PDB file of C-alpha atoms in Angstrom:
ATOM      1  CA  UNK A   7       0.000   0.000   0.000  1.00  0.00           C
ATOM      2  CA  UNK A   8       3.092   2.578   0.660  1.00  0.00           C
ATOM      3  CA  UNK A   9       4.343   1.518  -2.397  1.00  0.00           C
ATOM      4  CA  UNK A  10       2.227   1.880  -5.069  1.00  0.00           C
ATOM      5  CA  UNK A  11       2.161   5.034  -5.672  1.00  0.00           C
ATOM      6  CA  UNK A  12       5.682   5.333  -6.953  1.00  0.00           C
ATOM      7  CA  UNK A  13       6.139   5.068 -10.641  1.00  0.00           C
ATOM      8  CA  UNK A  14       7.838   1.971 -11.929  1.00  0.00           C
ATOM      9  CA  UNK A  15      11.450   1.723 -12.174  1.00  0.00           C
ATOM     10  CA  UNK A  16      11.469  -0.033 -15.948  1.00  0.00           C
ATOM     11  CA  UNK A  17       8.471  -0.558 -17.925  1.00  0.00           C
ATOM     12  CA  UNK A  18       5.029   0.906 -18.064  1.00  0.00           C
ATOM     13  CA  UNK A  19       3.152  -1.122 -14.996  1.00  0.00           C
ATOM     14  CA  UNK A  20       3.745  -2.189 -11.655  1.00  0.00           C
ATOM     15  CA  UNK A  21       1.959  -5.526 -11.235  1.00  0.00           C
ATOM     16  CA  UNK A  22       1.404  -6.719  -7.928  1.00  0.00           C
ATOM     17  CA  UNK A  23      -0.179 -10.534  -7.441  1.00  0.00           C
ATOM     18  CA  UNK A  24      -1.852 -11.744  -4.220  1.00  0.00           C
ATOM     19  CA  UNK A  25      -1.728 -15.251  -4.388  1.00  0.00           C
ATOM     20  CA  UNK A  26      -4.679 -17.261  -2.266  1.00  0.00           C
ATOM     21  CA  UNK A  27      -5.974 -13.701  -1.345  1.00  0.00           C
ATOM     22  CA  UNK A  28      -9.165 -14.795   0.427  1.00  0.00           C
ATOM     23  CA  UNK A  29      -6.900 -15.904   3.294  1.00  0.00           C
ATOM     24  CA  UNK A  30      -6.563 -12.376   4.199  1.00  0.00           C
ATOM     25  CA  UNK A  31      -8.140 -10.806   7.356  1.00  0.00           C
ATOM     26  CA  UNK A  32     -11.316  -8.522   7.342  1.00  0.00           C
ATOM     27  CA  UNK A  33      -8.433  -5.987   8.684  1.00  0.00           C
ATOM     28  CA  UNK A  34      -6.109  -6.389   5.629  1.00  0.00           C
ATOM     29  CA  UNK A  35      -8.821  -6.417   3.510  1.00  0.00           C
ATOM     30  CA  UNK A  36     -10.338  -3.060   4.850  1.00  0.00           C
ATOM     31  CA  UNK A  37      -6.719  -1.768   4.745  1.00  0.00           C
ATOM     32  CA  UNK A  38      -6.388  -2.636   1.251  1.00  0.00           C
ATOM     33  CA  UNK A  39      -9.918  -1.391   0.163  1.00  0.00           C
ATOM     34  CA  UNK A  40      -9.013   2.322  -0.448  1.00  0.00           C
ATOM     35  CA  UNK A  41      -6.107   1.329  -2.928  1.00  0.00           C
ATOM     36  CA  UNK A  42      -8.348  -0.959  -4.803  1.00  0.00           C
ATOM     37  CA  UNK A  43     -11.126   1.718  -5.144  1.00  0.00           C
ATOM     38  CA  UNK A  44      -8.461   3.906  -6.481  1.00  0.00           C
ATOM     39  CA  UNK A  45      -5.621   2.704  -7.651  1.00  0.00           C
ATOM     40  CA  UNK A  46      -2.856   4.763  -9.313  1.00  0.00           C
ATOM     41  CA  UNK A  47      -2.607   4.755 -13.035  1.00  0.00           C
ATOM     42  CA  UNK A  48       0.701   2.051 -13.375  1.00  0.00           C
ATOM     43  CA  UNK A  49      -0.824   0.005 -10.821  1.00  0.00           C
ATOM     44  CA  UNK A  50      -2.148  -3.224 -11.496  1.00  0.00           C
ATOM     45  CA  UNK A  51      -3.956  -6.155  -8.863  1.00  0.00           C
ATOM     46  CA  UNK A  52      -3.911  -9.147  -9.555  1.00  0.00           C
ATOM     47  CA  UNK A  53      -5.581 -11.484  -6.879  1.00  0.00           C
ATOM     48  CA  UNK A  54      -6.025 -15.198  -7.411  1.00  0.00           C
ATOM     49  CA  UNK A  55      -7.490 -17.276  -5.350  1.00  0.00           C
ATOM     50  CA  UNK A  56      -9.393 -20.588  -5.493  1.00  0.00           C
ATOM     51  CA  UNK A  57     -12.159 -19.630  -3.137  1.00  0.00           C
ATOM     52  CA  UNK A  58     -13.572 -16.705  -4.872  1.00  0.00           C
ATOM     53  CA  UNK A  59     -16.933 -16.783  -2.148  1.00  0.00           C
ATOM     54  CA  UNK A  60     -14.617 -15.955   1.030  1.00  0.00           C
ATOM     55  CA  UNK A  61     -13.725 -12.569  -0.643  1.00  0.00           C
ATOM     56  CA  UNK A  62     -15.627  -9.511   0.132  1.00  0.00           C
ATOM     57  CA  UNK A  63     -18.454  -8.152  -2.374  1.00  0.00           C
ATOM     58  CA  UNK A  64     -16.693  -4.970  -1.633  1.00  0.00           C
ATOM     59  CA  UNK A  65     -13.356  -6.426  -3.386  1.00  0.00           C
ATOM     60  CA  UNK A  66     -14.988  -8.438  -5.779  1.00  0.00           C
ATOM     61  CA  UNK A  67     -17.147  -5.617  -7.316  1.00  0.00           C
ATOM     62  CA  UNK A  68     -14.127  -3.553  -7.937  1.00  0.00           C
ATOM     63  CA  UNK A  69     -12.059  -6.456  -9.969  1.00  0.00           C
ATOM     64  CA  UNK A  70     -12.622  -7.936 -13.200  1.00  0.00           C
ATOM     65  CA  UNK A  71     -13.305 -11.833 -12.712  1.00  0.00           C
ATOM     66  CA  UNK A  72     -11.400 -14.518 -14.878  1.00  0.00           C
ATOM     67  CA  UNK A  73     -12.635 -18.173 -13.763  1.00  0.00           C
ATOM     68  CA  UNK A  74      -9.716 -20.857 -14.735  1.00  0.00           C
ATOM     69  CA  UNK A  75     -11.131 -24.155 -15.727  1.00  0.00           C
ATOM     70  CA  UNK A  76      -9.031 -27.300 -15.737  1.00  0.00           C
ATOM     71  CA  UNK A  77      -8.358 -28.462 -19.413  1.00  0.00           C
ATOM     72  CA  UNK A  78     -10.085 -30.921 -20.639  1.00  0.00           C
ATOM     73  CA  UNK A  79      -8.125 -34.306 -21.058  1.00  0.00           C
ATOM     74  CA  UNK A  80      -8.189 -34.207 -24.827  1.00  0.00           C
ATOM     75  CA  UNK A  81      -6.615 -31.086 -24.995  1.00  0.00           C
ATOM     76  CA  UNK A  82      -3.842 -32.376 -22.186  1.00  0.00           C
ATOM     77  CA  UNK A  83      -3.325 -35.318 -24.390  1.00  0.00           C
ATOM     78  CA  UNK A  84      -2.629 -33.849 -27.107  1.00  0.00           C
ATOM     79  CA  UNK A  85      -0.137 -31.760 -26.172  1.00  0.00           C
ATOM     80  CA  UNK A  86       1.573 -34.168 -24.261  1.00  0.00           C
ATOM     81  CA  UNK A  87       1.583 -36.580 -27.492  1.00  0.00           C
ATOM     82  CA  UNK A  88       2.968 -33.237 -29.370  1.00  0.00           C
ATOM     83  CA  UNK A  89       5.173 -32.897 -27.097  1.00  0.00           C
ATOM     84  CA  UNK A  90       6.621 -36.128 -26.410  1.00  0.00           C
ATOM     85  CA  UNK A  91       7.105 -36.533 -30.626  1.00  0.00           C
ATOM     86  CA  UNK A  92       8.720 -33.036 -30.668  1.00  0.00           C
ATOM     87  CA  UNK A  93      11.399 -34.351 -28.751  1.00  0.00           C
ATOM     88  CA  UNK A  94      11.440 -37.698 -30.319  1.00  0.00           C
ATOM     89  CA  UNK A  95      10.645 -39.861 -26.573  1.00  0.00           C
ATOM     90  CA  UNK A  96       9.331 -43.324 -26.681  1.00  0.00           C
ATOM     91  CA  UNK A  97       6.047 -43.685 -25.085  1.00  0.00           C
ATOM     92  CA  UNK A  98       3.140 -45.880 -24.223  1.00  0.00           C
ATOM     93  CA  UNK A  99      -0.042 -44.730 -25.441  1.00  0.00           C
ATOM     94  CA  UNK A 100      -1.954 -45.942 -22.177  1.00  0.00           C
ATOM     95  CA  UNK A 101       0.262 -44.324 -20.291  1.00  0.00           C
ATOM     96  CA  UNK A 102      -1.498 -40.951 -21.316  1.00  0.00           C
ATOM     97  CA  UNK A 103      -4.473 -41.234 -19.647  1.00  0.00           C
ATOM     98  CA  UNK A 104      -3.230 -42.599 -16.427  1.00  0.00           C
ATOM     99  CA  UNK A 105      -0.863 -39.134 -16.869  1.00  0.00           C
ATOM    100  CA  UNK A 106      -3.635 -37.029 -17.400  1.00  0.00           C
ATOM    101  CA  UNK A 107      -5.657 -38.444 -14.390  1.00  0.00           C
ATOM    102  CA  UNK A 108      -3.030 -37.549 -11.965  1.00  0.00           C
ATOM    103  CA  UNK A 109      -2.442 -33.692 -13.406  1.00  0.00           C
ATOM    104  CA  UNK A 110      -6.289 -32.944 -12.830  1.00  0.00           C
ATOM    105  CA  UNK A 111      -6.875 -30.955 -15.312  1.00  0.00           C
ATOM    106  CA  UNK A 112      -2.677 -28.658 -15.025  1.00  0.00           C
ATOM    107  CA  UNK A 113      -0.535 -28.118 -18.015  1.00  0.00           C
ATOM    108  CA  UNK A 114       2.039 -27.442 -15.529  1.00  0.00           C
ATOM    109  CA  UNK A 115       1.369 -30.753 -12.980  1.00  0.00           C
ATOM    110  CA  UNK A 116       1.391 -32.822 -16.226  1.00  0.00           C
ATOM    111  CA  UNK A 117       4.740 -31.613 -17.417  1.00  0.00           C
ATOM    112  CA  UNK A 118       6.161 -31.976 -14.069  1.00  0.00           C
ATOM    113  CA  UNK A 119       4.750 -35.532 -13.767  1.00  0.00           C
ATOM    114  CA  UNK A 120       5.752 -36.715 -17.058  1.00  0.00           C
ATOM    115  CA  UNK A 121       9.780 -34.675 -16.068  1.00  0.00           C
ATOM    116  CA  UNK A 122       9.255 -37.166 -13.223  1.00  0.00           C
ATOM    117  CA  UNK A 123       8.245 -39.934 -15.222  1.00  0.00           C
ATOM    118  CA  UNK A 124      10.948 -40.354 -17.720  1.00  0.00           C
ATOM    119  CA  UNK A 125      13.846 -39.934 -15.514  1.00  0.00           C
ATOM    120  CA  UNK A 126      12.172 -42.620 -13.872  1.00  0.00           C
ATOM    121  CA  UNK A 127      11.616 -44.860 -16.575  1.00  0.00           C
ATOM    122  CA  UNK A 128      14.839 -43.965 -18.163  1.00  0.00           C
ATOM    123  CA  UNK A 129      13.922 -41.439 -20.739  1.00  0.00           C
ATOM    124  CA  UNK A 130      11.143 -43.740 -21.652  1.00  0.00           C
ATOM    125  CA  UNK A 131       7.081 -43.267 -20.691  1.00  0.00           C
ATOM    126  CA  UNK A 132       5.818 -46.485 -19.378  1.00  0.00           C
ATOM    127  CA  UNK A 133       2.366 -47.330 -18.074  1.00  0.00           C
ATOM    128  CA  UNK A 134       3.380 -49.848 -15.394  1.00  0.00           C
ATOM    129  CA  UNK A 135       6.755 -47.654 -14.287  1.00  0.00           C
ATOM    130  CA  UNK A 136       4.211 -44.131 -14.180  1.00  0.00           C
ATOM    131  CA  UNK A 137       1.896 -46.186 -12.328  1.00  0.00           C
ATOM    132  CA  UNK A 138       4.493 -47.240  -9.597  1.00  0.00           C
ATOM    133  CA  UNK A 139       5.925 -43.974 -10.039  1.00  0.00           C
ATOM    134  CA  UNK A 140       2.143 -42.352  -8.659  1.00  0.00           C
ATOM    135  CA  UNK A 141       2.097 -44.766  -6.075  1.00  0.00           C
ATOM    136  CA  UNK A 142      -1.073 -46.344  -7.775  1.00  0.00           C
ATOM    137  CA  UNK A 143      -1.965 -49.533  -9.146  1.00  0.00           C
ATOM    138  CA  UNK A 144      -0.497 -50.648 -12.444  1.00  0.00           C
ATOM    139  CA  UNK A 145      -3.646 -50.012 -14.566  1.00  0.00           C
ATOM    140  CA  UNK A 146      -3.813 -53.945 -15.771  1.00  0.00           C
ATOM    141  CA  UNK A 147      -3.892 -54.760 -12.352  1.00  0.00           C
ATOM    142  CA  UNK A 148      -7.269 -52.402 -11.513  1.00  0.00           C
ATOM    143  CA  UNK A 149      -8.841 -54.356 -15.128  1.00  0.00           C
ATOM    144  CA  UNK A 150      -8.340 -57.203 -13.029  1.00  0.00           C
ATOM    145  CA  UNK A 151      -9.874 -56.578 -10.140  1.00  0.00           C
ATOM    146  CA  UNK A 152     -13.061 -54.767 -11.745  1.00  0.00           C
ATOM    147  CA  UNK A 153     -13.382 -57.514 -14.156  1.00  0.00           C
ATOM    148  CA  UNK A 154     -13.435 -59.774 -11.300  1.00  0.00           C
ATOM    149  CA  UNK A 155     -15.931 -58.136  -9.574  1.00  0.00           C
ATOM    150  CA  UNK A 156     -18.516 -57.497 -12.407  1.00  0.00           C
ATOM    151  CA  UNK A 157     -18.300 -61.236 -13.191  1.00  0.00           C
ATOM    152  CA  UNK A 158     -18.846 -61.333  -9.023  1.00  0.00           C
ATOM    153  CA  UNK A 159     -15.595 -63.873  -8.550  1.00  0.00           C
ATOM    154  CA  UNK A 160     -14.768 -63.093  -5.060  1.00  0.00           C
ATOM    155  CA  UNK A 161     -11.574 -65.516  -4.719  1.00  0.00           C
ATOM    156  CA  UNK A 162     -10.392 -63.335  -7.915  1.00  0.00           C
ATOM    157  CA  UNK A 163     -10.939 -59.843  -6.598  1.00  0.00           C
ATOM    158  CA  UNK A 164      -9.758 -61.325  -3.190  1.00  0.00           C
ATOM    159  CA  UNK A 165      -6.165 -62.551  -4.804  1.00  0.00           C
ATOM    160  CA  UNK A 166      -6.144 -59.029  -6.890  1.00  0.00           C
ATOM    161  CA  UNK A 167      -6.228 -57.046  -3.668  1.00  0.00           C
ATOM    162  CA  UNK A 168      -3.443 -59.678  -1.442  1.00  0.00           C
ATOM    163  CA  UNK A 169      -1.321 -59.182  -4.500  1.00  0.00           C
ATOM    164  CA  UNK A 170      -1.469 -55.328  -4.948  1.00  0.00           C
ATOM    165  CA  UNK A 171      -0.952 -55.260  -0.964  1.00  0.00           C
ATOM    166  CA  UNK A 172       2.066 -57.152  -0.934  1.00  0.00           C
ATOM    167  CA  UNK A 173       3.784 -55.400  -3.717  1.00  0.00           C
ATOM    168  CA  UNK A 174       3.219 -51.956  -1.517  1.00  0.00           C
ATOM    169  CA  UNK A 175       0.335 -50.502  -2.550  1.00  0.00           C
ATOM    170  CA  UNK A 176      -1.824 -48.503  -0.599  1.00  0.00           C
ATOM    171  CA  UNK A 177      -5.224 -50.358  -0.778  1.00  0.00           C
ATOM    172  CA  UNK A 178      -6.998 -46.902   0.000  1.00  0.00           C
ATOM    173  CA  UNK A 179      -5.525 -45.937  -3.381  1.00  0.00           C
ATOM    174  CA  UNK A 180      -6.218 -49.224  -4.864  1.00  0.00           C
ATOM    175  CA  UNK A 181     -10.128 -48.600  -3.806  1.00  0.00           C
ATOM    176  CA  UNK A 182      -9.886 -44.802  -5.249  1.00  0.00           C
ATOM    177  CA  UNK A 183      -8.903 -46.482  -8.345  1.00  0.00           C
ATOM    178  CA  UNK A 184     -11.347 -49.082  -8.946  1.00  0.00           C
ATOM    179  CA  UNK A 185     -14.028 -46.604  -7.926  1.00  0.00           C
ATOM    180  CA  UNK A 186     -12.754 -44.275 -11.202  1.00  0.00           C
ATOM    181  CA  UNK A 187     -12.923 -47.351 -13.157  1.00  0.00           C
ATOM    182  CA  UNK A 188     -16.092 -48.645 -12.112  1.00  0.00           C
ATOM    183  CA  UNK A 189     -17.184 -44.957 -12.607  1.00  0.00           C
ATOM    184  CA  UNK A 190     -15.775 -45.103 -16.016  1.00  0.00           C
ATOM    185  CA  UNK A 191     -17.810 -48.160 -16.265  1.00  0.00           C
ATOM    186  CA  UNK A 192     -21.052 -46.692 -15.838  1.00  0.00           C
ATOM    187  CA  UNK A 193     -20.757 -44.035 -17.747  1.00  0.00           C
ATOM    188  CA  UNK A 194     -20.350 -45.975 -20.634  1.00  0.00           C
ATOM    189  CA  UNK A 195     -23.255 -48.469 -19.787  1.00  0.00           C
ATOM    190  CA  UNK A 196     -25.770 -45.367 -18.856  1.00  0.00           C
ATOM    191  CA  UNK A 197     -24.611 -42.529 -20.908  1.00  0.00           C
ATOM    192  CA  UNK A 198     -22.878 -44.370 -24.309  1.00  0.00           C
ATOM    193  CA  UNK A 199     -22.838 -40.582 -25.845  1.00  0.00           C
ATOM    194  CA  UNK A 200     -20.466 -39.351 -23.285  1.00  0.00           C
ATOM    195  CA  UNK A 201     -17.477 -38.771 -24.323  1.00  0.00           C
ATOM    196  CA  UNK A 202     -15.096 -40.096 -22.649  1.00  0.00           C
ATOM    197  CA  UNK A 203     -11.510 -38.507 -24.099  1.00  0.00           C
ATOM    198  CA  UNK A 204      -8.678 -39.693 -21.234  1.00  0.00           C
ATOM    199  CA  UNK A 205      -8.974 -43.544 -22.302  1.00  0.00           C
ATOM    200  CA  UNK A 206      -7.609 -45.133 -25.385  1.00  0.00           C
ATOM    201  CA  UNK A 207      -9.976 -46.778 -28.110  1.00  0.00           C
ATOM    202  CA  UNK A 208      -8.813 -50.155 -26.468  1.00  0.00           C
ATOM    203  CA  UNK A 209      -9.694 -49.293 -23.043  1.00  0.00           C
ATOM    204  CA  UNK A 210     -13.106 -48.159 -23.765  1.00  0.00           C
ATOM    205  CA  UNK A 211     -13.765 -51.392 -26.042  1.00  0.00           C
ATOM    206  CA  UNK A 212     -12.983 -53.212 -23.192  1.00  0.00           C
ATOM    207  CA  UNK A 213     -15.217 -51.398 -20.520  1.00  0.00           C
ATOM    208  CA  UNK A 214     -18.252 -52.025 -23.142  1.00  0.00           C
ATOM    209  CA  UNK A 215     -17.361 -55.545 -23.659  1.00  0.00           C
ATOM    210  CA  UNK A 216     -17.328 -55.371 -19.126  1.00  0.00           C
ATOM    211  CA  UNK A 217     -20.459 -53.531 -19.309  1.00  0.00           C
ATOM    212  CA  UNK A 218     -22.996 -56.145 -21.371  1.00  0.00           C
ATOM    213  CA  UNK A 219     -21.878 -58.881 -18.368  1.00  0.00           C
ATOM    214  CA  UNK A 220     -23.067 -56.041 -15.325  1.00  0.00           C
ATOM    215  CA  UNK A 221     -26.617 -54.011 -14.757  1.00  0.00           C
ATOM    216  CA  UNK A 222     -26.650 -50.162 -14.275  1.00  0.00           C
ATOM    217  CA  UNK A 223     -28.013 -52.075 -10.530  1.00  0.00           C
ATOM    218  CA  UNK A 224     -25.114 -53.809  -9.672  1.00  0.00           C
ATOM    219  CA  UNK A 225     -22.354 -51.138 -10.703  1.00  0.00           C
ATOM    220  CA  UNK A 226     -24.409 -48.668  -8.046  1.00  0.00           C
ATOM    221  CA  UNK A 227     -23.874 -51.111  -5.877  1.00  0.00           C
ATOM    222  CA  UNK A 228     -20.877 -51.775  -6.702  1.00  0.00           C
ATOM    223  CA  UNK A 229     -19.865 -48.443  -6.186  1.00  0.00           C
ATOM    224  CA  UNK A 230     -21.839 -47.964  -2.872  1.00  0.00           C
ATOM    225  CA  UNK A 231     -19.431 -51.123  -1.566  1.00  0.00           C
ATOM    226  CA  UNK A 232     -16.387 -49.335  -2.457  1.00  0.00           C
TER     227      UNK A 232
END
């Protein structure tokens, strides 16, 4: 606030950006107020946060509002798959969507991820070394256990889960998983037209060749178990 109303040393703006703003007190806010209702000329605010309805209608009113969606997994895809052939890395298709999952919707988490990834796998990107990477369950291993279950093979689903236990994993992660895929599931039994853009042409052949053995029914309840 005691600074802004000195010109910038180099260039035409001073940009200031309050990261998570809404964490600030009523007081700060208050304090700040005045500045915001008029700000010098070669000032500019920029406050980001990701709780936009714990900031005052007395800030908000005086900004303009920008709302940041995720990117849709297409779009993340995509570019990953431009990028990866740009610099000429080996990859595993199906290791895209499991990538893609994990970034939620960043640019920036992907590309950190898939950094990770290939010094992990030795400049290579591998479904089964991402997977172990992410501390989740290689994805063949989470077909396995949801095709046991549709097909309601309890010694198979129980052996799926010993295994995945004793190589590690954490079976609250496992369950995450197999919830997502059951999800997955559904959507393609209920809602066909939905697209469904993070999975590969192979995965979601499979899930319809799951669905015709399982009712809409029993992959609620399903669901409800997990």
């Amino acid at each position: 606030r005691d600074n802004v109303k000195y010109a910038p040393a180099r260039g035409k703006y001073k940009v200031y950006i309050i990261d998570e703003v809404h964490m600030l007190s009523g007081a700060a806010f208050n304090a700040f107020l005045k500045t915001l209702e008029e700000p010098p000329p070669h000032v500019i605010f920029i406050l980001a946060t990701t709780d936009p309805k714990k900031v005052p209608l007395t800030v908000l009113s005086r900004c303009q509002r920008f709302d940041f969606k995720p990117i849709p997994p297409e779009i993340l895809v995509e570019s990953l798959k431009r990028i990866l052939a740009g610099e000429g890395v080996p990859f595993d298709p199906a290791a895209l969507p499991l990538l893609v999952r994990a970034a939620e919707g960043r640019l920036r988490d992907a590309l950190s991820l898939l950094d990770a990834a290939l010094a992990y796998g030795g400049g290579r990107l591998e479904g089964e070394a991402l997977a172990r990477l992410l501390g989740a369950s290689a994805p063949a291993q989470i077909r396995a256990l949801v095709s046991a279950l549709v097909a309601a093979d309890a010694g198979a689903a129980l052996e799926g889960i010993d295994r995945a236990v004793r190589d590690g994993q954490d079976p609250a992660g496992l369950c995450r998983e197999a919830v997502e895929a059951i999800r997955r599931l559904l959507i393609v039994k209920a809602a066909p037209s939905i697209s469904l853009p993070d999975l590969t042409a192979a995965e979601i052949a499979e899930i319809k060749s799951q669905g015709e053995r399982v009712s809409v029914e029993e992959l609620l309840f399903i669901l409800m178990v997990l």
